[in-house]
Structure formats: structure tokens, C-alpha cells
Amino acid sequence: MKERLGELKHVGIAVEDLDEAKKVYCDVLGFDLEDEMEVPERGLRIAFLSAGNTKIELLKGISPESTISKFVEKRGAGIHHLCFGVVDIKKTIEGLVAEGIEMIDRQPRRGAEGDMVAFLHPGSTMKVLIELVEER
Ligand code: ZN
């Protein structure tokens, strides 16, 4: 059986100013701030907002080497990635690689919320960066 991607877990949005982004997304658009954390090893500050059955992940680069800082510098703020849930992340990666999908992460790693995650290379998915997260 093929391992398929499941539901949309979150939409990652790269921002230049996290406080400004929270003002718009929480105070104006009405999403609730669920969690906020710093991930120093990836040079990130992240805010998760609940949005019905899915979430919005606001990503702010806090070091110049962070992939988000580089993304914002090159392309400006905006949608950065989509994250989909999978049942067995290792099996899914194996299946995708067998189908010719290029992975950024051939091995899953621990994500900001403690779950196992892996990114697909956007060159394989119509220039959309896709993150997989193993459902708990
Ligand atoms: Zn994400």
C-alpha cells in the first residue's frame, strides 16, 4: 500500500516582524495564538496560531544564517511551506523517493513541536515546499 499524505496540518508563513504579523493575524484576522517558541539551533522564532482544523505557523528568522532570513531576504515575506500529516514518516519518505521525489531530509528529524518532520524538495512539487509531520 502506498503511503499518502494526510490532512493539512499547518501553513508556514515567513515574516519580517513577528509582532506586526501577530497583530494582523491575531488582533485583526482573529486567529488565536496557541504557542510561541524560539528554536535557536535553526535561528527561528515561531508562533503557532489555531485556524479551525489547521494552524498557521508564523516564522521569523532571528539569525542571518536561518533559512527563513535567507528566504525573506531573497523573496520577501509570504507563504513558505505547507505541512501535511503522515502515519509513518519513514515509510512515506521511502515511498516518495521510490516515486522519484527529491527529499531535503532523507531522514526525519525532530521539528519545533517535538514531532518527527521531513521536507520535500520544492523542485519535485511545483515549487511548493512541503513538510511532512508524523501524526501522534
Ligand atoms: Zn512547518
PDB file of C-alpha atoms and ligand atoms in Angstrom:
ATOM      1  CA  MET A   1       0.000   0.000   0.000  1.00  0.00           C
ATOM      2  CA  LYS A   2       1.221   3.476  -0.856  1.00  0.00           C
ATOM      3  CA  GLU A   3       1.804   5.888   1.975  1.00  0.00           C
ATOM      4  CA  ARG A   4      -0.210   9.011   1.246  1.00  0.00           C
ATOM      5  CA  LEU A   5      -0.070  12.500   2.653  1.00  0.00           C
ATOM      6  CA  GLY A   6      -2.940  13.259   5.016  1.00  0.00           C
ATOM      7  CA  GLU A   7      -4.539  16.430   6.261  1.00  0.00           C
ATOM      8  CA  LEU A   8      -3.088  19.920   6.068  1.00  0.00           C
ATOM      9  CA  LYS A   9      -1.514  20.462   9.484  1.00  0.00           C
ATOM     10  CA  HIS A  10      -0.295  23.998   9.009  1.00  0.00           C
ATOM     11  CA  VAL A  11       0.665  26.691   6.545  1.00  0.00           C
ATOM     12  CA  GLY A  12       4.096  28.205   7.221  1.00  0.00           C
ATOM     13  CA  ILE A  13       4.384  31.945   6.603  1.00  0.00           C
ATOM     14  CA  ALA A  14       7.746  33.719   6.639  1.00  0.00           C
ATOM     15  CA  VAL A  15       7.513  37.158   8.260  1.00  0.00           C
ATOM     16  CA  GLU A  16       9.823  40.119   8.701  1.00  0.00           C
ATOM     17  CA  ASP A  17       8.365  41.250  12.024  1.00  0.00           C
ATOM     18  CA  LEU A  18       6.666  38.702  14.266  1.00  0.00           C
ATOM     19  CA  ASP A  19       4.886  41.248  16.494  1.00  0.00           C
ATOM     20  CA  GLU A  20       3.491  43.015  13.457  1.00  0.00           C
ATOM     21  CA  ALA A  21       2.396  39.675  11.957  1.00  0.00           C
ATOM     22  CA  LYS A  22       0.676  38.656  15.223  1.00  0.00           C
ATOM     23  CA  LYS A  23      -1.145  41.991  15.306  1.00  0.00           C
ATOM     24  CA  VAL A  24      -2.583  41.322  11.858  1.00  0.00           C
ATOM     25  CA  TYR A  25      -3.249  37.585  12.152  1.00  0.00           C
ATOM     26  CA  CYS A  26      -4.481  37.559  15.773  1.00  0.00           C
ATOM     27  CA  ASP A  27      -5.859  41.014  16.526  1.00  0.00           C
ATOM     28  CA  VAL A  28      -7.339  41.775  13.109  1.00  0.00           C
ATOM     29  CA  LEU A  29      -7.993  38.405  11.443  1.00  0.00           C
ATOM     30  CA  GLY A  30      -8.923  36.772  14.758  1.00  0.00           C
ATOM     31  CA  PHE A  31      -6.732  33.664  14.943  1.00  0.00           C
ATOM     32  CA  ASP A  32      -5.757  32.558  18.457  1.00  0.00           C
ATOM     33  CA  LEU A  33      -2.107  32.381  19.451  1.00  0.00           C
ATOM     34  CA  GLU A  34      -1.598  28.785  20.526  1.00  0.00           C
ATOM     35  CA  ASP A  35       2.100  28.604  21.175  1.00  0.00           C
ATOM     36  CA  GLU A  36       5.233  30.627  20.659  1.00  0.00           C
ATOM     37  CA  MET A  37       8.765  29.329  20.819  1.00  0.00           C
ATOM     38  CA  GLU A  38      12.338  30.005  19.913  1.00  0.00           C
ATOM     39  CA  VAL A  39      14.384  27.401  18.046  1.00  0.00           C
ATOM     40  CA  PRO A  40      17.920  28.801  18.369  1.00  0.00           C
ATOM     41  CA  GLU A  41      19.591  25.879  16.543  1.00  0.00           C
ATOM     42  CA  ARG A  42      17.556  26.798  13.449  1.00  0.00           C
ATOM     43  CA  GLY A  43      17.720  30.553  14.084  1.00  0.00           C
ATOM     44  CA  LEU A  44      13.955  30.846  14.354  1.00  0.00           C
ATOM     45  CA  ARG A  45      11.197  32.304  16.435  1.00  0.00           C
ATOM     46  CA  ILE A  46       7.866  30.622  15.698  1.00  0.00           C
ATOM     47  CA  ALA A  47       4.258  31.417  16.599  1.00  0.00           C
ATOM     48  CA  PHE A  48       1.550  28.811  16.046  1.00  0.00           C
ATOM     49  CA  LEU A  49      -1.983  30.124  15.569  1.00  0.00           C
ATOM     50  CA  SER A  50      -5.023  27.885  15.561  1.00  0.00           C
ATOM     51  CA  ALA A  51      -7.191  28.151  12.466  1.00  0.00           C
ATOM     52  CA  GLY A  52     -10.030  25.648  12.714  1.00  0.00           C
ATOM     53  CA  ASN A  53      -8.725  22.183  11.906  1.00  0.00           C
ATOM     54  CA  THR A  54      -5.381  23.527  10.829  1.00  0.00           C
ATOM     55  CA  LYS A  55      -2.777  26.013  12.001  1.00  0.00           C
ATOM     56  CA  ILE A  56      -0.787  28.947  10.781  1.00  0.00           C
ATOM     57  CA  GLU A  57       2.927  28.892  11.595  1.00  0.00           C
ATOM     58  CA  LEU A  58       4.462  32.375  11.588  1.00  0.00           C
ATOM     59  CA  LEU A  59       8.219  32.048  11.077  1.00  0.00           C
ATOM     60  CA  LYS A  60      10.700  34.788  11.875  1.00  0.00           C
ATOM     61  CA  GLY A  61      14.422  34.371  11.251  1.00  0.00           C
ATOM     62  CA  ILE A  62      16.464  35.529  14.262  1.00  0.00           C
ATOM     63  CA  SER A  63      19.890  34.830  12.807  1.00  0.00           C
ATOM     64  CA  PRO A  64      21.143  35.789   9.336  1.00  0.00           C
ATOM     65  CA  GLU A  65      22.019  32.129   8.584  1.00  0.00           C
ATOM     66  CA  SER A  66      18.479  30.908   9.186  1.00  0.00           C
ATOM     67  CA  THR A  67      16.699  29.588   6.088  1.00  0.00           C
ATOM     68  CA  ILE A  68      13.793  31.935   6.853  1.00  0.00           C
ATOM     69  CA  SER A  69      16.059  35.012   6.989  1.00  0.00           C
ATOM     70  CA  LYS A  70      17.530  33.988   3.627  1.00  0.00           C
ATOM     71  CA  PHE A  71      14.056  33.334   2.183  1.00  0.00           C
ATOM     72  CA  VAL A  72      12.768  36.763   3.291  1.00  0.00           C
ATOM     73  CA  GLU A  73      15.906  38.494   2.041  1.00  0.00           C
ATOM     74  CA  LYS A  74      15.621  36.841  -1.366  1.00  0.00           C
ATOM     75  CA  ARG A  75      11.868  36.737  -1.935  1.00  0.00           C
ATOM     76  CA  GLY A  76      10.266  38.846   0.765  1.00  0.00           C
ATOM     77  CA  ALA A  77       7.728  37.699   3.341  1.00  0.00           C
ATOM     78  CA  GLY A  78       4.997  35.286   2.304  1.00  0.00           C
ATOM     79  CA  ILE A  79       3.852  31.674   2.219  1.00  0.00           C
ATOM     80  CA  HIS A  80       6.879  29.480   2.900  1.00  0.00           C
ATOM     81  CA  HIS A  81       5.592  25.906   3.129  1.00  0.00           C
ATOM     82  CA  LEU A  82       2.621  23.584   3.592  1.00  0.00           C
ATOM     83  CA  CYS A  83       2.741  20.835   6.210  1.00  0.00           C
ATOM     84  CA  PHE A  84       0.822  17.574   5.825  1.00  0.00           C
ATOM     85  CA  GLY A  85       0.358  14.773   8.355  1.00  0.00           C
ATOM     86  CA  VAL A  86       1.504  11.233   7.592  1.00  0.00           C
ATOM     87  CA  VAL A  87       1.078   7.998   9.527  1.00  0.00           C
ATOM     88  CA  ASP A  88       4.587   6.561   9.157  1.00  0.00           C
ATOM     89  CA  ILE A  89       7.103   9.189   8.085  1.00  0.00           C
ATOM     90  CA  LYS A  90       9.956   6.764   7.275  1.00  0.00           C
ATOM     91  CA  LYS A  91       7.723   4.628   5.063  1.00  0.00           C
ATOM     92  CA  THR A  92       6.318   7.728   3.370  1.00  0.00           C
ATOM     93  CA  ILE A  93       9.821   9.054   2.614  1.00  0.00           C
ATOM     94  CA  GLU A  94      10.850   5.668   1.193  1.00  0.00           C
ATOM     95  CA  GLY A  95       7.734   5.586  -0.989  1.00  0.00           C
ATOM     96  CA  LEU A  96       8.211   9.143  -2.240  1.00  0.00           C
ATOM     97  CA  VAL A  97      11.891   8.578  -3.057  1.00  0.00           C
ATOM     98  CA  ALA A  98      10.901   5.408  -4.946  1.00  0.00           C
ATOM     99  CA  GLU A  99       8.483   7.579  -6.989  1.00  0.00           C
ATOM    100  CA  GLY A 100      11.311   9.983  -7.869  1.00  0.00           C
ATOM    101  CA  ILE A 101      10.588  12.770  -5.386  1.00  0.00           C
ATOM    102  CA  GLU A 102      13.699  14.566  -4.190  1.00  0.00           C
ATOM    103  CA  MET A 103      13.840  14.994  -0.399  1.00  0.00           C
ATOM    104  CA  ILE A 104      15.629  17.743   1.525  1.00  0.00           C
ATOM    105  CA  ASP A 105      15.515  15.408   4.535  1.00  0.00           C
ATOM    106  CA  ARG A 106      16.049  11.760   3.626  1.00  0.00           C
ATOM    107  CA  GLN A 107      15.932  11.035   7.343  1.00  0.00           C
ATOM    108  CA  PRO A 108      13.189  12.521   9.549  1.00  0.00           C
ATOM    109  CA  ARG A 109      14.314  14.961  12.228  1.00  0.00           C
ATOM    110  CA  ARG A 110      12.690  16.480  15.275  1.00  0.00           C
ATOM    111  CA  GLY A 111      10.572  19.550  14.491  1.00  0.00           C
ATOM    112  CA  ALA A 112       9.746  22.619  16.572  1.00  0.00           C
ATOM    113  CA  GLU A 113       6.757  20.959  18.253  1.00  0.00           C
ATOM    114  CA  GLY A 114       8.675  17.781  19.075  1.00  0.00           C
ATOM    115  CA  ASP A 115       7.241  15.655  16.252  1.00  0.00           C
ATOM    116  CA  MET A 116       9.274  13.952  13.535  1.00  0.00           C
ATOM    117  CA  VAL A 117       9.343  16.048  10.353  1.00  0.00           C
ATOM    118  CA  ALA A 118      10.941  15.989   6.896  1.00  0.00           C
ATOM    119  CA  PHE A 119      10.898  18.389   3.955  1.00  0.00           C
ATOM    120  CA  LEU A 120      10.406  17.559   0.283  1.00  0.00           C
ATOM    121  CA  HIS A 121      12.460  19.462  -2.246  1.00  0.00           C
ATOM    122  CA  PRO A 122      10.264  22.108  -3.930  1.00  0.00           C
ATOM    123  CA  GLY A 123      11.830  21.226  -7.276  1.00  0.00           C
ATOM    124  CA  SER A 124       9.808  17.991  -7.135  1.00  0.00           C
ATOM    125  CA  THR A 125       6.496  19.597  -6.115  1.00  0.00           C
ATOM    126  CA  MET A 126       5.783  22.500  -8.463  1.00  0.00           C
ATOM    127  CA  LYS A 127       7.987  24.870  -6.461  1.00  0.00           C
ATOM    128  CA  VAL A 128       5.995  24.393  -3.261  1.00  0.00           C
ATOM    129  CA  LEU A 129       7.994  23.491  -0.169  1.00  0.00           C
ATOM    130  CA  ILE A 130       6.183  20.625   1.579  1.00  0.00           C
ATOM    131  CA  GLU A 131       6.814  19.455   5.134  1.00  0.00           C
ATOM    132  CA  LEU A 132       5.712  16.067   6.428  1.00  0.00           C
ATOM    133  CA  VAL A 133       4.897  15.519  10.080  1.00  0.00           C
ATOM    134  CA  GLU A 134       4.279  12.142  11.674  1.00  0.00           C
ATOM    135  CA  GLU A 135       0.895  12.085  13.375  1.00  0.00           C
ATOM    136  CA  ARG A 136       0.947  11.199  17.041  1.00  0.00           C
TER     137      ARG A 136
HETATM  138 ZN    ZN B   1       6.148  23.941   9.405  1.00  0.00          ZN
END
